[in-house]
Coordinates of C-alpha atoms and ligand atoms in Angstrom, one line a residue:
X11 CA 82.0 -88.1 32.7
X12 CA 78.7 -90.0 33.6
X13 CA 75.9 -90.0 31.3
X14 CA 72.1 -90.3 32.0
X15 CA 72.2 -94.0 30.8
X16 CA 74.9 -95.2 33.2
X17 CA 72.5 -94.2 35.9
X18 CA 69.7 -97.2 35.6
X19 CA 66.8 -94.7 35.5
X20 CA 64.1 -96.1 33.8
X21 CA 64.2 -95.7 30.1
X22 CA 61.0 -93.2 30.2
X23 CA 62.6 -90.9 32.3
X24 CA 65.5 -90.9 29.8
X25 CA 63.7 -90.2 27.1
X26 CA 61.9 -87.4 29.0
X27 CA 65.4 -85.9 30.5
X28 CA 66.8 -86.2 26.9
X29 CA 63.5 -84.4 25.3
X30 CA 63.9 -81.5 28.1
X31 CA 67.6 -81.0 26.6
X32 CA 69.6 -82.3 29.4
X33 CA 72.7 -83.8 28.1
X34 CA 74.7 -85.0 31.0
X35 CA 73.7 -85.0 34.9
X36 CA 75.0 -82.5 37.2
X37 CA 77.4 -83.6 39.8
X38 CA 74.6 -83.4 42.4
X39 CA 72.3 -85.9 39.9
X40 CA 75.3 -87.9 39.3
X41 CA 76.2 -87.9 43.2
X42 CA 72.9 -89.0 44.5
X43 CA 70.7 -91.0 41.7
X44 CA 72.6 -94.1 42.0
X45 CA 72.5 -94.5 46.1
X46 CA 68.5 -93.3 45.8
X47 CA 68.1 -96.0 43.1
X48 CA 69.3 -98.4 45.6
X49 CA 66.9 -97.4 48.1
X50 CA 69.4 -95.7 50.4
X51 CA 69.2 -92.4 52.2
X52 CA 70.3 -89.5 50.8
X53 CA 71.8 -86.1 52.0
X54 CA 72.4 -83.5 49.6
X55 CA 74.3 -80.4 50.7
X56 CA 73.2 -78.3 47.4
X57 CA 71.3 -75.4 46.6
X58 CA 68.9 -74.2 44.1
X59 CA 70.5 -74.0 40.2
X60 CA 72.7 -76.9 40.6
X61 CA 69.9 -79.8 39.8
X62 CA 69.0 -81.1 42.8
X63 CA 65.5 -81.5 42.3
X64 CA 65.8 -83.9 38.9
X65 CA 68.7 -85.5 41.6
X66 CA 65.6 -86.7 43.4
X67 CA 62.7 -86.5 41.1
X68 CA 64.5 -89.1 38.8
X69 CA 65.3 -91.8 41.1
X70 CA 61.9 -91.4 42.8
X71 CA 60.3 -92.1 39.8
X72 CA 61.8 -94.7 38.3
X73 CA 61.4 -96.1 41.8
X74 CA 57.4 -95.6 41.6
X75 CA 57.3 -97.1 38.2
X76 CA 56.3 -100.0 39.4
X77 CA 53.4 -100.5 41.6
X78 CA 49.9 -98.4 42.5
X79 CA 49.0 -95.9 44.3
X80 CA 46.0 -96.8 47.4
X81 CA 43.1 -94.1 47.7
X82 CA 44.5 -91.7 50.6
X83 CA 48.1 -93.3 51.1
X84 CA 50.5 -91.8 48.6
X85 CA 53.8 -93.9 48.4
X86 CA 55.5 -91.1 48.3
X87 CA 56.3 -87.5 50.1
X88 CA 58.0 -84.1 48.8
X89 CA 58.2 -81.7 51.6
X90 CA 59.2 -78.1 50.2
X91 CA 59.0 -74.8 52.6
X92 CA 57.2 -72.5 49.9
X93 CA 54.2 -72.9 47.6
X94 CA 56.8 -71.7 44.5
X95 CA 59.0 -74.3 45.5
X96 CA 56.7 -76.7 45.8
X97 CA 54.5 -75.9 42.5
X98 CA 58.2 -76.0 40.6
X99 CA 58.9 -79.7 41.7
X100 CA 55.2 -79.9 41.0
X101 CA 56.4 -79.1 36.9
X102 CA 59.3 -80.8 37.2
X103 CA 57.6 -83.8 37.7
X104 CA 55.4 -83.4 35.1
X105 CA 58.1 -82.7 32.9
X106 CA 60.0 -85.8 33.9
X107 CA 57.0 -88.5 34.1
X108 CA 55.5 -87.2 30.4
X109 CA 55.8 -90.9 28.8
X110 CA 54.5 -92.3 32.7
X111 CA 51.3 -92.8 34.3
X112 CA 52.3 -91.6 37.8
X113 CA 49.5 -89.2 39.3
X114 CA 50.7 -86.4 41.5
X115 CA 49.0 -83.9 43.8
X116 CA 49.8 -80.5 45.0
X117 CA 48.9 -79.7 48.6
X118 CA 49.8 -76.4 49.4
X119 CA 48.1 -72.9 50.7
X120 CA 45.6 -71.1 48.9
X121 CA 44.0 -74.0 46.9
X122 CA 40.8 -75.4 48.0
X123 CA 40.8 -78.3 50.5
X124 CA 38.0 -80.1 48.6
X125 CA 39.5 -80.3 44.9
X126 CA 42.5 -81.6 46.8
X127 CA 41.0 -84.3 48.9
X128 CA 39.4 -85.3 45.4
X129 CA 42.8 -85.9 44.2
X130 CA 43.7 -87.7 47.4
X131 CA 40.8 -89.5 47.3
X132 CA 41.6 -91.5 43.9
X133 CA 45.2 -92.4 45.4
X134 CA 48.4 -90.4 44.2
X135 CA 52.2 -91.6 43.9
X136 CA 53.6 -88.3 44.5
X137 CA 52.2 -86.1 47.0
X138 CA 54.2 -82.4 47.1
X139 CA 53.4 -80.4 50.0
X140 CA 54.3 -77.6 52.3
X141 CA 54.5 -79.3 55.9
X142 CA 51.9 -77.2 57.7
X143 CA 49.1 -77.9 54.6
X144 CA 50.3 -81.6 54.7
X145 CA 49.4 -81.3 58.6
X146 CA 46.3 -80.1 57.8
X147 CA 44.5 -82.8 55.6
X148 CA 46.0 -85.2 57.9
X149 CA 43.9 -84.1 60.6
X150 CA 41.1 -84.0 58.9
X151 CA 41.5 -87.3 58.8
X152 CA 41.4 -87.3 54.7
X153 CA 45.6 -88.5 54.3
X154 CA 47.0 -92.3 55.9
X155 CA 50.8 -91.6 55.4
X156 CA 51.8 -95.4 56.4
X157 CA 52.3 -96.0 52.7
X158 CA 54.9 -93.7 52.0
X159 CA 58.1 -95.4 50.8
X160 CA 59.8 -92.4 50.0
X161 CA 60.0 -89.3 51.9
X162 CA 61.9 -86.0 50.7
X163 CA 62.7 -82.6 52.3
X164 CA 63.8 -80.2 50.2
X165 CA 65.4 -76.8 51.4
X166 CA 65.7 -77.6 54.6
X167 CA 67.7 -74.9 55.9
X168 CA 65.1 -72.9 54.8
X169 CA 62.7 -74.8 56.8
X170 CA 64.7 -74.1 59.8
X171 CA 64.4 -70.6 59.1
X172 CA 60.6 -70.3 58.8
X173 CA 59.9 -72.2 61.8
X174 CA 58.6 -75.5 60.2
X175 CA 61.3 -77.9 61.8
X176 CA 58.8 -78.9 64.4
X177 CA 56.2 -79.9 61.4
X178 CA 58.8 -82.0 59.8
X179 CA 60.2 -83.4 62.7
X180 CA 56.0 -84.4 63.2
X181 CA 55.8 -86.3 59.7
X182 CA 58.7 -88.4 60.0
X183 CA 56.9 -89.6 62.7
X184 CA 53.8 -90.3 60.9
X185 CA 55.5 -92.0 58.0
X186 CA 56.9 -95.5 58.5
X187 CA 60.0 -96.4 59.6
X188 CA 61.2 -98.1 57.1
X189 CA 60.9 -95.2 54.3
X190 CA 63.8 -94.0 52.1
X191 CA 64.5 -90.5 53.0
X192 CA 66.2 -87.9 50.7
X193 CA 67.0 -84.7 52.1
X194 CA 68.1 -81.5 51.0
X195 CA 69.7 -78.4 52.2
X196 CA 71.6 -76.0 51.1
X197 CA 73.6 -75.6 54.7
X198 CA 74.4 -77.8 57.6
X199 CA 73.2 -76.0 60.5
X200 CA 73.4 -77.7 64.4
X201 CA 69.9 -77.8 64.2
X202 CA 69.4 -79.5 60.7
X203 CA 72.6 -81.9 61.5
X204 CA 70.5 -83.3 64.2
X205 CA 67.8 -84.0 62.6
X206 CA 69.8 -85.8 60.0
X207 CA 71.3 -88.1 62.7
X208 CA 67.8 -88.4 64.3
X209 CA 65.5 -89.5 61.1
X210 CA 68.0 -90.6 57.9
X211 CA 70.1 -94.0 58.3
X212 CA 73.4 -94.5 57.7
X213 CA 72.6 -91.6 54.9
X214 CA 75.3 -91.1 51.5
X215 CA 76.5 -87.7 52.1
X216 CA 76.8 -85.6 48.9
X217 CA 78.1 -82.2 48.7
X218 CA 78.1 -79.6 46.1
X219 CA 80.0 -76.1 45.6
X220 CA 78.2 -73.5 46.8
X221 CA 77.5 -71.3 44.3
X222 CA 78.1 -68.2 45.1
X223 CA 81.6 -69.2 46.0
X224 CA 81.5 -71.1 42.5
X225 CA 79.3 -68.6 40.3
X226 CA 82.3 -66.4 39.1
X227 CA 80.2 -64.7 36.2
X228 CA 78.5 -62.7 38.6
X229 CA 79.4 -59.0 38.8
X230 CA 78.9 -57.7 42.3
X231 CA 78.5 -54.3 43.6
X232 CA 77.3 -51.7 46.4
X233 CA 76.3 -48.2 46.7
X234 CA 76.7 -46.7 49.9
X235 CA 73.1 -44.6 50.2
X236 CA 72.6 -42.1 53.1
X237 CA 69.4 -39.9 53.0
X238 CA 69.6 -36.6 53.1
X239 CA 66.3 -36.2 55.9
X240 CA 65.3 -39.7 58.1
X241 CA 61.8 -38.8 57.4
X242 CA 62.7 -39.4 53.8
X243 CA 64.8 -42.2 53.3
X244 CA 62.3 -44.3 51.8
X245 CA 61.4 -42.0 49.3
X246 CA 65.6 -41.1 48.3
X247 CA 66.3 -45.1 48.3
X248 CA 63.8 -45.3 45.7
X249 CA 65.2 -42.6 43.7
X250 CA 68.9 -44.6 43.9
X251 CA 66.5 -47.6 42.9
X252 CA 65.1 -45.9 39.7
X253 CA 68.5 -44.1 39.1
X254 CA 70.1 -47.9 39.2
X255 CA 68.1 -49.5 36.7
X256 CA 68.2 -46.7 34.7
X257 CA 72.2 -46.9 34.8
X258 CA 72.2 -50.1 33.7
X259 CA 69.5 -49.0 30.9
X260 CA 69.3 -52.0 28.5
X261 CA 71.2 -54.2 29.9
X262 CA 69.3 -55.0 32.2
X263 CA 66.2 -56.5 30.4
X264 CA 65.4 -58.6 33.4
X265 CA 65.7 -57.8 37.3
X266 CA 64.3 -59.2 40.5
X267 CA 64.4 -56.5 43.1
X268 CA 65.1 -57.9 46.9
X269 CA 63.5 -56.5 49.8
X270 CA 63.9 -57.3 53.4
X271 CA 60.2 -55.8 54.3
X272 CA 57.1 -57.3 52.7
X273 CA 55.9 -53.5 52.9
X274 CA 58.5 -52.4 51.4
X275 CA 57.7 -55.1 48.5
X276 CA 54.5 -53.2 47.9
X277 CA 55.7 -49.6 48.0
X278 CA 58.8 -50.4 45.6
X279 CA 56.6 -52.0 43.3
X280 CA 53.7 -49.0 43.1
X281 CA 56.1 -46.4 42.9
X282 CA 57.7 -48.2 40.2
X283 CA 54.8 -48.9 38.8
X284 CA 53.7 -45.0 38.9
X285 CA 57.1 -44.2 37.3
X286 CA 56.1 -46.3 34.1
X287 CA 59.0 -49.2 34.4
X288 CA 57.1 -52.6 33.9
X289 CA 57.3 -54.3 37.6
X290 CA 55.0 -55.9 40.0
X291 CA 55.6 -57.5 43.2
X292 CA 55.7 -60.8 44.5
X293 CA 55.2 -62.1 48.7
X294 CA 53.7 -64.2 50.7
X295 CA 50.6 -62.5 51.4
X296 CA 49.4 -62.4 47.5
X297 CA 46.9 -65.2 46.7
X298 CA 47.9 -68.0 44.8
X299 CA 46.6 -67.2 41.3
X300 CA 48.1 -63.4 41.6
X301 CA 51.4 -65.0 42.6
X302 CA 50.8 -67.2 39.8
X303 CA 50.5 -64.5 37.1
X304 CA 52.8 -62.5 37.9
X305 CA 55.7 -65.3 38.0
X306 CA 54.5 -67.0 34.5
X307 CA 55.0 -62.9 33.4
X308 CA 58.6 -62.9 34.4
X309 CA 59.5 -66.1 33.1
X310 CA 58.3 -65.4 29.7
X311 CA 59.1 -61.7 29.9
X312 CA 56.1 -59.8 29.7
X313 CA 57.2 -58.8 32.8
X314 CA 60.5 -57.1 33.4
X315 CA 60.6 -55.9 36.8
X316 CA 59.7 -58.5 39.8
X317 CA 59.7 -56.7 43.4
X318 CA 60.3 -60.3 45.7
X319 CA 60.7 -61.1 49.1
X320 CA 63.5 -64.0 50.5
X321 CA 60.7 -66.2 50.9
X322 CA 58.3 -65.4 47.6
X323 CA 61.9 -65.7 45.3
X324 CA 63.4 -68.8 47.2
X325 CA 63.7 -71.7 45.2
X326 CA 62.4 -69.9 42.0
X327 CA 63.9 -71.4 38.8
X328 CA 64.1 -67.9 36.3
X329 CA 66.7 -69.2 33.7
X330 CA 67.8 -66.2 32.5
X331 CA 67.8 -62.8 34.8
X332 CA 70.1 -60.3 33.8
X333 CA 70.1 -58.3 37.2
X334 CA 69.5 -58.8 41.3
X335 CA 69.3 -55.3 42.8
X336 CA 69.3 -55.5 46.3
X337 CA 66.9 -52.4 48.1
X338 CA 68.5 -53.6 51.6
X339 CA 71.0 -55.6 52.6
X340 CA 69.7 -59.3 54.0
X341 CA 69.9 -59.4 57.2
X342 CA 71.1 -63.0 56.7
X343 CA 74.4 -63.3 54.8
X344 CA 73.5 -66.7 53.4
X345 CA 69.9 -64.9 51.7
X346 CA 72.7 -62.6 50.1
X347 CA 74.3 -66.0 48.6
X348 CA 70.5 -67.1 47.7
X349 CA 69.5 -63.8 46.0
X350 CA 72.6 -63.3 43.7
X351 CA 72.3 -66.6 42.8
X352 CA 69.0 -65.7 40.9
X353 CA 71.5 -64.2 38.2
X354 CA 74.7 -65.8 36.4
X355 CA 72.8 -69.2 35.9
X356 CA 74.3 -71.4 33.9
X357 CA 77.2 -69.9 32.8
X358 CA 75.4 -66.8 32.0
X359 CA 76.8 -63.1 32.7
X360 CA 74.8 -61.4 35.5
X361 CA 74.7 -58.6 37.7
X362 CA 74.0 -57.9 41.5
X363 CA 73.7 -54.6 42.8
X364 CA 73.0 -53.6 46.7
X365 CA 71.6 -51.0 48.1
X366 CA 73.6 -50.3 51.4
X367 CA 71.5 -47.6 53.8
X368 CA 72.6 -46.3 57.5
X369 CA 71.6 -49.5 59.3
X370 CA 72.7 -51.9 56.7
X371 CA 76.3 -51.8 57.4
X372 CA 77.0 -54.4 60.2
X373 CA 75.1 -56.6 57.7
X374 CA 77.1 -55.9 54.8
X375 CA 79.9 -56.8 56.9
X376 CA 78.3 -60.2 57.5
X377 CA 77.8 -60.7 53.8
X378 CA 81.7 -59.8 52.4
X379 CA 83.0 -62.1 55.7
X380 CA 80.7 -65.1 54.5
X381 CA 81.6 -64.5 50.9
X382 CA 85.3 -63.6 52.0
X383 CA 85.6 -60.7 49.5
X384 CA 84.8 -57.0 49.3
X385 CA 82.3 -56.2 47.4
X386 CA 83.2 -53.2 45.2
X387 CA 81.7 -49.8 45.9
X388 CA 79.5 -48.2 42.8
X389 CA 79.3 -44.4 42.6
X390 CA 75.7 -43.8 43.6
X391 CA 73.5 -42.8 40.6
X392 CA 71.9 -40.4 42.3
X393 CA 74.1 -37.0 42.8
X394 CA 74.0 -36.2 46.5
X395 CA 72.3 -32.5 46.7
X396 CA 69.6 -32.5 49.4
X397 CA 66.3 -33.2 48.2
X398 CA 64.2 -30.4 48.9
X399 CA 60.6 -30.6 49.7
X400 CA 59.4 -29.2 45.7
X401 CA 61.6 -32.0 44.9
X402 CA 59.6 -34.8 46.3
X403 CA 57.8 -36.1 43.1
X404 CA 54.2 -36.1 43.0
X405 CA 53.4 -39.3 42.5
X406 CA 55.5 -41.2 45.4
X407 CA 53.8 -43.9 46.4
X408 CA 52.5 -43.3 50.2
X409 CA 54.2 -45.6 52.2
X410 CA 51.5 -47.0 55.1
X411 CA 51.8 -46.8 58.8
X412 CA 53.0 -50.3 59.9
X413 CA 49.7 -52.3 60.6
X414 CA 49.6 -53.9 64.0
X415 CA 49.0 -57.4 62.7
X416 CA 52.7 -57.0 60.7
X417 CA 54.6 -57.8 63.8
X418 CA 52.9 -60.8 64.1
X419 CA 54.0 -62.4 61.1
X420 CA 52.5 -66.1 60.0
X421 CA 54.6 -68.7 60.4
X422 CA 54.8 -69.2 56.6
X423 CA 55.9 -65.8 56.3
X424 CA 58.4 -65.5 59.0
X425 CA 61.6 -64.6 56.9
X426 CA 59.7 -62.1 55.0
X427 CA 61.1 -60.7 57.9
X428 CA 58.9 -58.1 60.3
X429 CA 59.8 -54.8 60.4
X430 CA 62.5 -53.5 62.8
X431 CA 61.2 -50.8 65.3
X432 CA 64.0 -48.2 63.9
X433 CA 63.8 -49.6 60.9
X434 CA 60.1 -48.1 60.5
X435 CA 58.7 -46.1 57.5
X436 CA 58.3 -42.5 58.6
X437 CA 58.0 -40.2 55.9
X438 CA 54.4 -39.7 56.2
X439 CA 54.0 -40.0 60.1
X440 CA 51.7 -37.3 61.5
X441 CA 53.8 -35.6 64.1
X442 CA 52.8 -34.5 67.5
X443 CA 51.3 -31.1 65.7
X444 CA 48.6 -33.0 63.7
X445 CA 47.7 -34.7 67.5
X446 CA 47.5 -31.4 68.7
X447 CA 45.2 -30.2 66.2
X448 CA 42.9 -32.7 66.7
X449 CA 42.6 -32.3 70.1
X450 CA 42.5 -28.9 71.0
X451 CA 39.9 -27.5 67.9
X452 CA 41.0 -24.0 67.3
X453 CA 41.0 -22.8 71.2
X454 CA 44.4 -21.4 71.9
X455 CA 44.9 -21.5 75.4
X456 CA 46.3 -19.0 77.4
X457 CA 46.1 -15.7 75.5
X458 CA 43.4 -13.9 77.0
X459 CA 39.7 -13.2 74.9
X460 CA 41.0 -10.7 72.3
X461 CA 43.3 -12.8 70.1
X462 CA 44.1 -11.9 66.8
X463 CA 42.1 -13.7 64.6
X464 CA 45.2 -15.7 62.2
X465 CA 46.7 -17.5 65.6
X466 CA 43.3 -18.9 66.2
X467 CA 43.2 -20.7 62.4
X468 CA 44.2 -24.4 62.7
X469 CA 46.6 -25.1 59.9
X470 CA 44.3 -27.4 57.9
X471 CA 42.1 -24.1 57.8
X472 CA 45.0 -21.7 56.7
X473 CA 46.0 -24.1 53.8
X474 CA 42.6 -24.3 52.9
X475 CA 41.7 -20.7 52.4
Ligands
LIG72 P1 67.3 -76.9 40.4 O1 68.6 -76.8 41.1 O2 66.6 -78.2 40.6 O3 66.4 -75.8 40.7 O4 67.5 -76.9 38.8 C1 68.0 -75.7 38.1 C2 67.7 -75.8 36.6 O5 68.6 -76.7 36.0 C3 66.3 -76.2 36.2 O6 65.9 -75.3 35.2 C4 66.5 -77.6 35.6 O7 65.5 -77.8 34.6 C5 67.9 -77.5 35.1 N1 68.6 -78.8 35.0 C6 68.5 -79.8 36.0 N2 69.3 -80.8 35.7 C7 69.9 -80.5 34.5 C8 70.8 -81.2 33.6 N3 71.3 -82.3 33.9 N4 71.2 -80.5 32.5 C9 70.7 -79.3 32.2 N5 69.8 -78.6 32.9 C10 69.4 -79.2 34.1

């Protein structure tokens, strides 16, 4: 088996990698170090969990070890498609260049231009970015990119999906020709295949298992959920959410929950919330420092219920989550892969648990084809009596009428996916009645001048008295 010290990597990085516990490199690490260390270009067909961030952190810096960093060119370039993502290879670095003077900066969303151009300013040798913030301080004239020697895209597939291909496609262009390039993705789709061909030369092509395929400690399973009332599916899935975790009871000390609908993020989180489990939600529209919090919570545990989005959870390193639960099923098969692959790390025993609803089944159907299995069918913990309207609790959260700005959703945030017109939260829609009210007063029309007085009360008027 290869160890760290066949791979050449500068003896401070060792020492680093051997002080963060690592004992021998992953196959990714052990595929692509020694090609980066020669200054080829790399392709990595691997996804989060199986180390291929160290596979190009390590290299990279051992590469950067020698020489200096001029103010506004940074020598080199890590292009990740979320904040999270790029904040983690943010850490990793810092965990890897401990015993090295190597200065970094972090360009993404939600952090003031100014401190960052400060940073700039001095010179970095690292610069991590999200493409579109990248774009940014380069038109502002603040960022020369004809320094950069070495040029990563991580997650690229994931890129693809959230619209940012065009970006990317952009910086290649601004960076010199002669760069190294090591890209990552966790899937070769057309799209990413030619921009392989178009921007890496003559690349080393290194492919790891997929993990979902490889991840056999994984437990997998689906309840079928079908409300009893349209107008209160939301509310019933919630209850098959609650009655879920509850099922699992403490075994399940840790869970991220997975829903398809940033709105839906925010209700499942409140109404948790409201039903006293620990949880709090986590999506691309939450600043930076709330984000923040809440994430450093679930790492350590103080928190033991994150609510995520594909986007928000993509790329997150949690070492040790007991349970995914599903709320929908992704309407892309591969985020299915992605999300159970938050649990089961490393060996560990985990558990994923979906939600299936009335529209979710074609989708299901996509998932067991792409993971070429059935997944097996759990007895829903909820028993299947009608809920009747005394029933509805109290405290369920109010789920909001679909803003107009949500169908427009930023680039950034494009696979938090927008809602799907029948897809829409309804249980607290005014129906045509409350329209009616409003518009006609209490005038009933057509009844002649002595009416009895109880037809003429609007309904808001009855209730109140
Ligand atoms: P990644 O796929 O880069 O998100 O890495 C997943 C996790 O594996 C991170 O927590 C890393 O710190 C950890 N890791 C990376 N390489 C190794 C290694 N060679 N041995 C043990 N853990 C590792």
């Amino acid at each position: 088996m290869t160890k760290f010290t066949d791979l050449n990597l500068n003896p401070k990085v060792l020492k680093a990698i051997a002080e963060a516990g690592y004992e021998s490199p992953t196959p990714i690490q052990a595929g692509a170090i020694p090609p980066a260390l020669e200054g080829r270009d790399v392709l990595g067909i691997a996804q989060t969990g199986t180390g291929k961030t160290a596979s190009f952190t390590l290299p990279m810096i051992t590469l950067l070890a020698r020489g200096r960093a001029r103010a506004r060119m940074p020598r080199s370039l890590v292009l990740c498609p979320t904040r999270e993502l790029a904040a983690q290879v943010a850490e990793n670095f810092d965990t890897y260049t401990k015993h090295m003077k190597l200065t970094k900066a972090l360009l993404i969303g939600g952090v003031s231009f100014k401190e960052q151009e400060a940073i700039i300013d001095k010179g970095v040798d690292v610069l991590i970015a999200t493409p579109g913030r990248l774009l940014d301080h380069f038109e502002r004239g603040k960022l020369i990119l004809s320094d950069v020697k070495v040029m990563v895209v991580d997650e690229a597939d994931r890129m693809l999906d959230m619209g940012f291909i065009p970006d990317i496609e952009r910086i290649f262009g601004l960076t010199p020709f002669t760069r190294q390039t090591l890209f990552f993705s966790a899937t070769m789709a057309p799209e990413i295949e030619r921009i392989t061909n178009t921007f890496l030369s003559a690349p080393e092509r290194i492919e790891v298992a997929r993990q979902a395929t490889a991840s056999e400690t994984i437990e997998q399973g689906v309840v079928m959920f079908k409300p009893s009332r349209r107008d209160r599916e939301g509310s019933e899935k919630r209850t098959v959410l609650r009655g879920l975790i509850d099922r699992e009871g403490d075994k399940c000390t840790n869970a991220i929950i997975f829903c398809n609908r940033k709105t839906d993020v925010d209700i499942c989180a409140k109404s948790l919330k409201k039903y006293g489990y620990d949880a709090a939600a986590i999506h691309g529209d939450l600043d930076q420092s709330q984000r923040t919090k809440t994430l450093d919570g679930f790492r350590e545990g103080s928190l033991r219920l994150l609510v995520a989005s594909d986007v928000a959870a993509r790329g997150l390193d949690v070492p040790s989550v007991s349970h995914v639960i599903n709320f929908d099923v992704p309407g892309h098969p591969e985020d299915y892969v992605h999300r159970i692959g938050r649990t089961g790390r490393a060996g560990r025993e985990g558990k994923a648990i979906t939600i299936c609803g009335p529209r979710d089944q074609k989708a299901l159907d996509a998932v067991e084809q792409l993971i070429q299995k059935e997944i097996p069918r759990l007895e829903s913990p909820v028993k299947s009596k009608p809920v009747e309207a005394k029933d509805t609790p109290k405290d369920e959260v109010k789920e909001p009428r679909e803003k107009k700005s949500a169908s427009k959703p930023r680039r950034s945030d494009k696979t938090d996916r927008p809602e799907r017109s029948d897809n829409k939260p309804t249980e607290n829609k005014p129906r045509s009645r409350g329209r009616d009210r409003n518009d006609r007063g209490n005038k009933v029309v057509g009844m002649g001048d002595h009416l009895p007085s109880f037809i003429a009360l609007s309904f808001a008027e009855r209730r109140a008295g």
